CSV table of C-alpha atoms and ligand atoms in Angstrom, one decimal:
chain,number,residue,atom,x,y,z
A,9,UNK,CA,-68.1,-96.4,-136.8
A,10,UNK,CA,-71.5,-95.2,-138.5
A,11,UNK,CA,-69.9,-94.2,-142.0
A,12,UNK,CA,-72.0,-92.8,-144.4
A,13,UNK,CA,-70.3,-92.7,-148.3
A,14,UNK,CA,-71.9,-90.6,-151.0
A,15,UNK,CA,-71.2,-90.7,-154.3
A,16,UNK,CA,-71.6,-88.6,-156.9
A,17,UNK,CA,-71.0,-90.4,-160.1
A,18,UNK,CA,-71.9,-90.3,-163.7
A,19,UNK,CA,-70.5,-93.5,-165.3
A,20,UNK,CA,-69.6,-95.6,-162.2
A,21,UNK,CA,-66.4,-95.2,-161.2
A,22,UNK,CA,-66.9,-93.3,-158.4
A,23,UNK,CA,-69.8,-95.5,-157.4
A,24,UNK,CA,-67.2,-98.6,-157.5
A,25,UNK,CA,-64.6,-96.9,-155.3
A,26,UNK,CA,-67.1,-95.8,-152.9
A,27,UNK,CA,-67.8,-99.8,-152.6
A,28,UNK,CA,-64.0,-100.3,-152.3
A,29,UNK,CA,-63.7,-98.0,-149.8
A,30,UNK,CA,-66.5,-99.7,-147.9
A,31,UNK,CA,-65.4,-102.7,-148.0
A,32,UNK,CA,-61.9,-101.5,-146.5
A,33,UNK,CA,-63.9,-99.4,-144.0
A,34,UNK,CA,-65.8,-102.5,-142.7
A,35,UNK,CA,-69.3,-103.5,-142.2
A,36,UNK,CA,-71.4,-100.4,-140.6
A,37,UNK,CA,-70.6,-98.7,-143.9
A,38,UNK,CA,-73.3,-97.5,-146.4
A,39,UNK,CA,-72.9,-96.2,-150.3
A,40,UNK,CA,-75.2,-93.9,-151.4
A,41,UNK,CA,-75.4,-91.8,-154.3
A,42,UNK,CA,-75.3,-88.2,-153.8
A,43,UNK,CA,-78.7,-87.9,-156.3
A,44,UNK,CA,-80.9,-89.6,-153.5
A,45,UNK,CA,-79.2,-86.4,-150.8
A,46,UNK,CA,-79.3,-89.0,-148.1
A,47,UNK,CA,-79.6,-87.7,-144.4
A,48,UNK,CA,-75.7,-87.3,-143.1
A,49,UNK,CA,-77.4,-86.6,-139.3
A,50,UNK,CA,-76.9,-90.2,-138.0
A,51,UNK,CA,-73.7,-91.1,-139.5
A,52,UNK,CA,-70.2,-90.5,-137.1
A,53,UNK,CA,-68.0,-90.4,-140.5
A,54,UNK,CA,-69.6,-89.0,-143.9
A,55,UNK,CA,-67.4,-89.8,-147.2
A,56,UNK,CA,-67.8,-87.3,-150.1
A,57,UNK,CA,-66.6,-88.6,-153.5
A,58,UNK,CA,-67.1,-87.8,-157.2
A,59,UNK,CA,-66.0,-88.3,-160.4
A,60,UNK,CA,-64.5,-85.0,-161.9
A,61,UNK,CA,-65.8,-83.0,-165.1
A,62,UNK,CA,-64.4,-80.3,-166.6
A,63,UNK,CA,-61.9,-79.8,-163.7
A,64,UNK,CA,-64.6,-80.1,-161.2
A,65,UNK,CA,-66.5,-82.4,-159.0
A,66,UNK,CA,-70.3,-83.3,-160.1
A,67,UNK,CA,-72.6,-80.0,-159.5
A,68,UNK,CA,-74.6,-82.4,-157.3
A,69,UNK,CA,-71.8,-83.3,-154.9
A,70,UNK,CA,-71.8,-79.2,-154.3
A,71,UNK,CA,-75.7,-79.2,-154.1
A,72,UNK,CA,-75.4,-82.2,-151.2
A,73,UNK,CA,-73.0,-80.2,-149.8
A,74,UNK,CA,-74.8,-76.5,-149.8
A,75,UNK,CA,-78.0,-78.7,-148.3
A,76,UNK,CA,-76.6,-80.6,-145.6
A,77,UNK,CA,-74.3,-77.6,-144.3
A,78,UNK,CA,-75.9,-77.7,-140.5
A,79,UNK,CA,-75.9,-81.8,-140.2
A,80,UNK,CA,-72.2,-82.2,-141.7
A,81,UNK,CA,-71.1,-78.8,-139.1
A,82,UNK,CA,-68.9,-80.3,-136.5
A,83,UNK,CA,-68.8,-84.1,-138.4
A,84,UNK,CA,-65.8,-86.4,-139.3
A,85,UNK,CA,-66.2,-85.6,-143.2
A,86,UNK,CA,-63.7,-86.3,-146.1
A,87,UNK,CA,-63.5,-85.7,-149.5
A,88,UNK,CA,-62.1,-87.4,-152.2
A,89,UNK,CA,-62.0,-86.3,-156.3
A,90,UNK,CA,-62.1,-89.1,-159.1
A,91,UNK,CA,-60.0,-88.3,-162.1
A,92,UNK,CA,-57.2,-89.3,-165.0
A,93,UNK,CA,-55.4,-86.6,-163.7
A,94,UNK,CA,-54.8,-87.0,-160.6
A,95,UNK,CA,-51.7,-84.9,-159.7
A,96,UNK,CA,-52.0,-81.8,-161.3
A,97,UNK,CA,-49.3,-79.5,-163.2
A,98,UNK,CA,-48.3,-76.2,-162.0
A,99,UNK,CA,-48.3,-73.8,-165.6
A,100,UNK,CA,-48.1,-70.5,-165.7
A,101,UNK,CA,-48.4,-69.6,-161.9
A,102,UNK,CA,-51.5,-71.5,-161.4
A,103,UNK,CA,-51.9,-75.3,-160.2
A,104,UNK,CA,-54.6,-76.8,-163.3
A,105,UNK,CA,-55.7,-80.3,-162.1
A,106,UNK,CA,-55.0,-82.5,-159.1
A,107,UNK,CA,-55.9,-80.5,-156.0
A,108,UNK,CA,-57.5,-77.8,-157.7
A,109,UNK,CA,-60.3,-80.2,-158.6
A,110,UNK,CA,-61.3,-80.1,-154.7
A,111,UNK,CA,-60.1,-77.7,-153.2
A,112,UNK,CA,-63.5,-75.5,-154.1
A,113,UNK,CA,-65.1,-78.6,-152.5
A,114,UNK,CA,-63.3,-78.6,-149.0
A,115,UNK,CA,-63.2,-74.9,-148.4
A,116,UNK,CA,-67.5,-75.1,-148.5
A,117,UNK,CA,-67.4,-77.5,-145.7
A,118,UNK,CA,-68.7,-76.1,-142.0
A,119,UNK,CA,-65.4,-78.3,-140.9
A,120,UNK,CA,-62.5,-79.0,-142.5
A,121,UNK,CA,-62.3,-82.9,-143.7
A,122,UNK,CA,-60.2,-85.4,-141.4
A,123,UNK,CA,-58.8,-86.3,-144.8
A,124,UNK,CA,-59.1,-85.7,-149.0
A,125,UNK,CA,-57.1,-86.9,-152.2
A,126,UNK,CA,-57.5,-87.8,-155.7
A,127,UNK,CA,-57.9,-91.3,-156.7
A,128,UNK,CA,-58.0,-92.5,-160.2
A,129,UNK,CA,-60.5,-93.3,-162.2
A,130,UNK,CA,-61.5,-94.4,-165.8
A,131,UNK,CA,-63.0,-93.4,-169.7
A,132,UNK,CA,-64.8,-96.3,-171.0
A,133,UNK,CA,-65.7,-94.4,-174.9
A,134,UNK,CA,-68.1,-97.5,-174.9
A,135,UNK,CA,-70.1,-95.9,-172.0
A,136,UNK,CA,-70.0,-92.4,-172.7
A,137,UNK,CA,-73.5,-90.1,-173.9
A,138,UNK,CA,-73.3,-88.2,-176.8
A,139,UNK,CA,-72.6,-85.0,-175.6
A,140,UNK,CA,-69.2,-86.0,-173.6
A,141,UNK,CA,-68.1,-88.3,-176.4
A,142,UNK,CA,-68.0,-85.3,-178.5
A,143,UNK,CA,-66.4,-82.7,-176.1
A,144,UNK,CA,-63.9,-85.7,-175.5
A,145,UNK,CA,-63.6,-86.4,-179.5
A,146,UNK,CA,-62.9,-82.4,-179.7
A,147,UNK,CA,-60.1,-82.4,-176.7
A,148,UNK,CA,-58.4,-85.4,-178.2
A,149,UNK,CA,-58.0,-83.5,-181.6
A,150,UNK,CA,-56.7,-80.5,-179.9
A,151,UNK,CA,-54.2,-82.5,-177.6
A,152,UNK,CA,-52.9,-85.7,-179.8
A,153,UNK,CA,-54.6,-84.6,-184.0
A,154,UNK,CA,-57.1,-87.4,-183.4
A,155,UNK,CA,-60.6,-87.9,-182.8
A,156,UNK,CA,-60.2,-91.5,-180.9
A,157,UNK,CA,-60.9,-91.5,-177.6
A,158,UNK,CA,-58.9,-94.4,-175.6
A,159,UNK,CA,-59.9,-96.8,-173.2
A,160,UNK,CA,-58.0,-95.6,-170.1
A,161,UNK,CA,-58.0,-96.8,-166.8
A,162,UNK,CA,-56.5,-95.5,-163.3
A,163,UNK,CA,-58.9,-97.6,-161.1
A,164,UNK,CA,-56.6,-99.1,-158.4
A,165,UNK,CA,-58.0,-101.0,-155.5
A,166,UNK,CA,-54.4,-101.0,-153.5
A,167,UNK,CA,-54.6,-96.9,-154.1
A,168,UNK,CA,-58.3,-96.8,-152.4
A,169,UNK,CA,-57.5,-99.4,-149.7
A,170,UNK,CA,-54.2,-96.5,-148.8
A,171,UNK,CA,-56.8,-94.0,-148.7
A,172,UNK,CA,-59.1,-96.1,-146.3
A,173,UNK,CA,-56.4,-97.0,-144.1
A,174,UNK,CA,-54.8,-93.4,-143.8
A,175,UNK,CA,-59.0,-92.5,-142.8
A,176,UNK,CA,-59.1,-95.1,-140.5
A,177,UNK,CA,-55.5,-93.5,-139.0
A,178,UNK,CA,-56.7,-90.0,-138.6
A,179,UNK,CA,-60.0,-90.6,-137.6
A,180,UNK,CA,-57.8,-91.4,-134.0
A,181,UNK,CA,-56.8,-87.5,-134.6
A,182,UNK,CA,-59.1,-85.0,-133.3
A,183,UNK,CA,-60.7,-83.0,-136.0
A,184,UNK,CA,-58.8,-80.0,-137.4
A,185,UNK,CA,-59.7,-76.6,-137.0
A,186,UNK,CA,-59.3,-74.5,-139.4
A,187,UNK,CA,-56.3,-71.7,-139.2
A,188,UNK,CA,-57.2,-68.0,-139.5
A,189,UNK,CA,-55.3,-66.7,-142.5
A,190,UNK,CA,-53.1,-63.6,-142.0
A,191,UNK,CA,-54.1,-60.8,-143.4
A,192,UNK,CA,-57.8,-61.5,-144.8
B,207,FMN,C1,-66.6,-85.2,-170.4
B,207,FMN,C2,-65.5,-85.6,-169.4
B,207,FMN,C3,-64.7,-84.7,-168.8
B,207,FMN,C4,-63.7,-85.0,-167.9
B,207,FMN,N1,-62.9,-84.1,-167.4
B,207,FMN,C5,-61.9,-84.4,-166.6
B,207,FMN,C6,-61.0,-83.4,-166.1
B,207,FMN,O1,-61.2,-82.2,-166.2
B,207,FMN,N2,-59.9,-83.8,-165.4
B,207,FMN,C7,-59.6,-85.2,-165.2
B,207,FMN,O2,-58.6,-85.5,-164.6
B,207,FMN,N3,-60.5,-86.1,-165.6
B,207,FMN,C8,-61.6,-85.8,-166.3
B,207,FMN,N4,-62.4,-86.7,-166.8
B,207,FMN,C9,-62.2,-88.2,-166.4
B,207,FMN,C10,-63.2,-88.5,-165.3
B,207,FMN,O3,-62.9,-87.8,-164.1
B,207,FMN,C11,-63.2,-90.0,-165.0
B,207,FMN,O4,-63.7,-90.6,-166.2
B,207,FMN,C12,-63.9,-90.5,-163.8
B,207,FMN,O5,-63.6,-91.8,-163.6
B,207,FMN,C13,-65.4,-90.3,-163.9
B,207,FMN,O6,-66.1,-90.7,-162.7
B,207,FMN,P1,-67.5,-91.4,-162.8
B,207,FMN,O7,-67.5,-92.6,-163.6
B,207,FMN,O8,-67.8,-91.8,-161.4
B,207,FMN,O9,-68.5,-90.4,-163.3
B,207,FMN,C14,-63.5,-86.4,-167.7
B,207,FMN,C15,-64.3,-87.4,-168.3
B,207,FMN,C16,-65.3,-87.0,-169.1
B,207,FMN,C17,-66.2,-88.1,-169.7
């Protein structure tokens, strides 16, 4: 199947697990990144990842998204977020993290995706530019009293081959529809 995979990634991750993905997917897959908007029209499947900031996905993952509205209408598409957290906590009566990451994503979509999740991804302080390494520097204080900001990685290949597979399963589903809400 003609699979298009954009990526919209900052420091690589995203980038990497769109190649994972690919090579899971098999061989008539293509990684792109979501800078170069690359034409969705031809593909059957179109993968929408990125890497997530400041509990959202990358601006230009939303900007793809907003352009290609009419070619991605009636598509295969799914969506998946790259983050630490990947799960999410429930505080307060509100769900911060996890889901909530790309959830704004999915519900812009002209069809709902065949599939979407979180997968994990990495901080490498050794890569980061200034500004985030000083956001990052000032969330660490908050959280933990220190400045040092931790190598930390959640990069799994067995997670992102799962995804791939459970993709490959429901792309033998046809593709949902979405339900009218009661009441709105
Ligand atoms: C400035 C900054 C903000 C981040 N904000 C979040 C966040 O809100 N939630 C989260 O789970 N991960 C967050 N992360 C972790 C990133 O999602 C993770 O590093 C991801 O692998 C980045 O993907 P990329 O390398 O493709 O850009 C943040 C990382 C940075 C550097």
């Amino acid at each position: 199947m003609k699979t298009l995979i954009v990526c919209a990634s900052k420091y690589g991750s995203t980038l990497e697990i769109g190649r994972w993905m690919a090579e899971r997917l098999g061989s008539d897959c293509l990684v792109k990144r979501a800078e170069d908007m690359p034409d969705p029209s031809s593909a059957e499947l179109i993968i929408l990842g990125s890497g997530i900031y400041r509990h959202a996905v990358l601006p230009v993952l939303q900007e793809y998204v907003t352009r290609s509205a009419d070619a991605l209408k009636g598509k295969k598409t799914v969506v998946f977020g790259v983050a630490l957290d990947t799960r999410g906590v429930f505080i307060n009566g509100k769900v911060h993290g996890g889901w909530d990451y790309i959830l704004p994503l999915i519900e812009r979509l002209p069809t709902p995706p065949i599939h979407a999740g979180l997968l994990g991804g990495e901080i490498n302080p050794d890569k980061l530019d200034t500004k985030d390494r000083e956001g990052l520097k000032r969330f660490y204080k908050m959280l933990y009293g220190q400045e040092e900001i931790p190598y930390k990685t959640r990069m799994n290949k067995k997670e992102v081959w799962d995804f791939a597979e459970k993709v490959l399963e429901r792309l033998e589903r046809p593709i949902p529809t979405k339900l009218p809400v009661e009441g709105r």
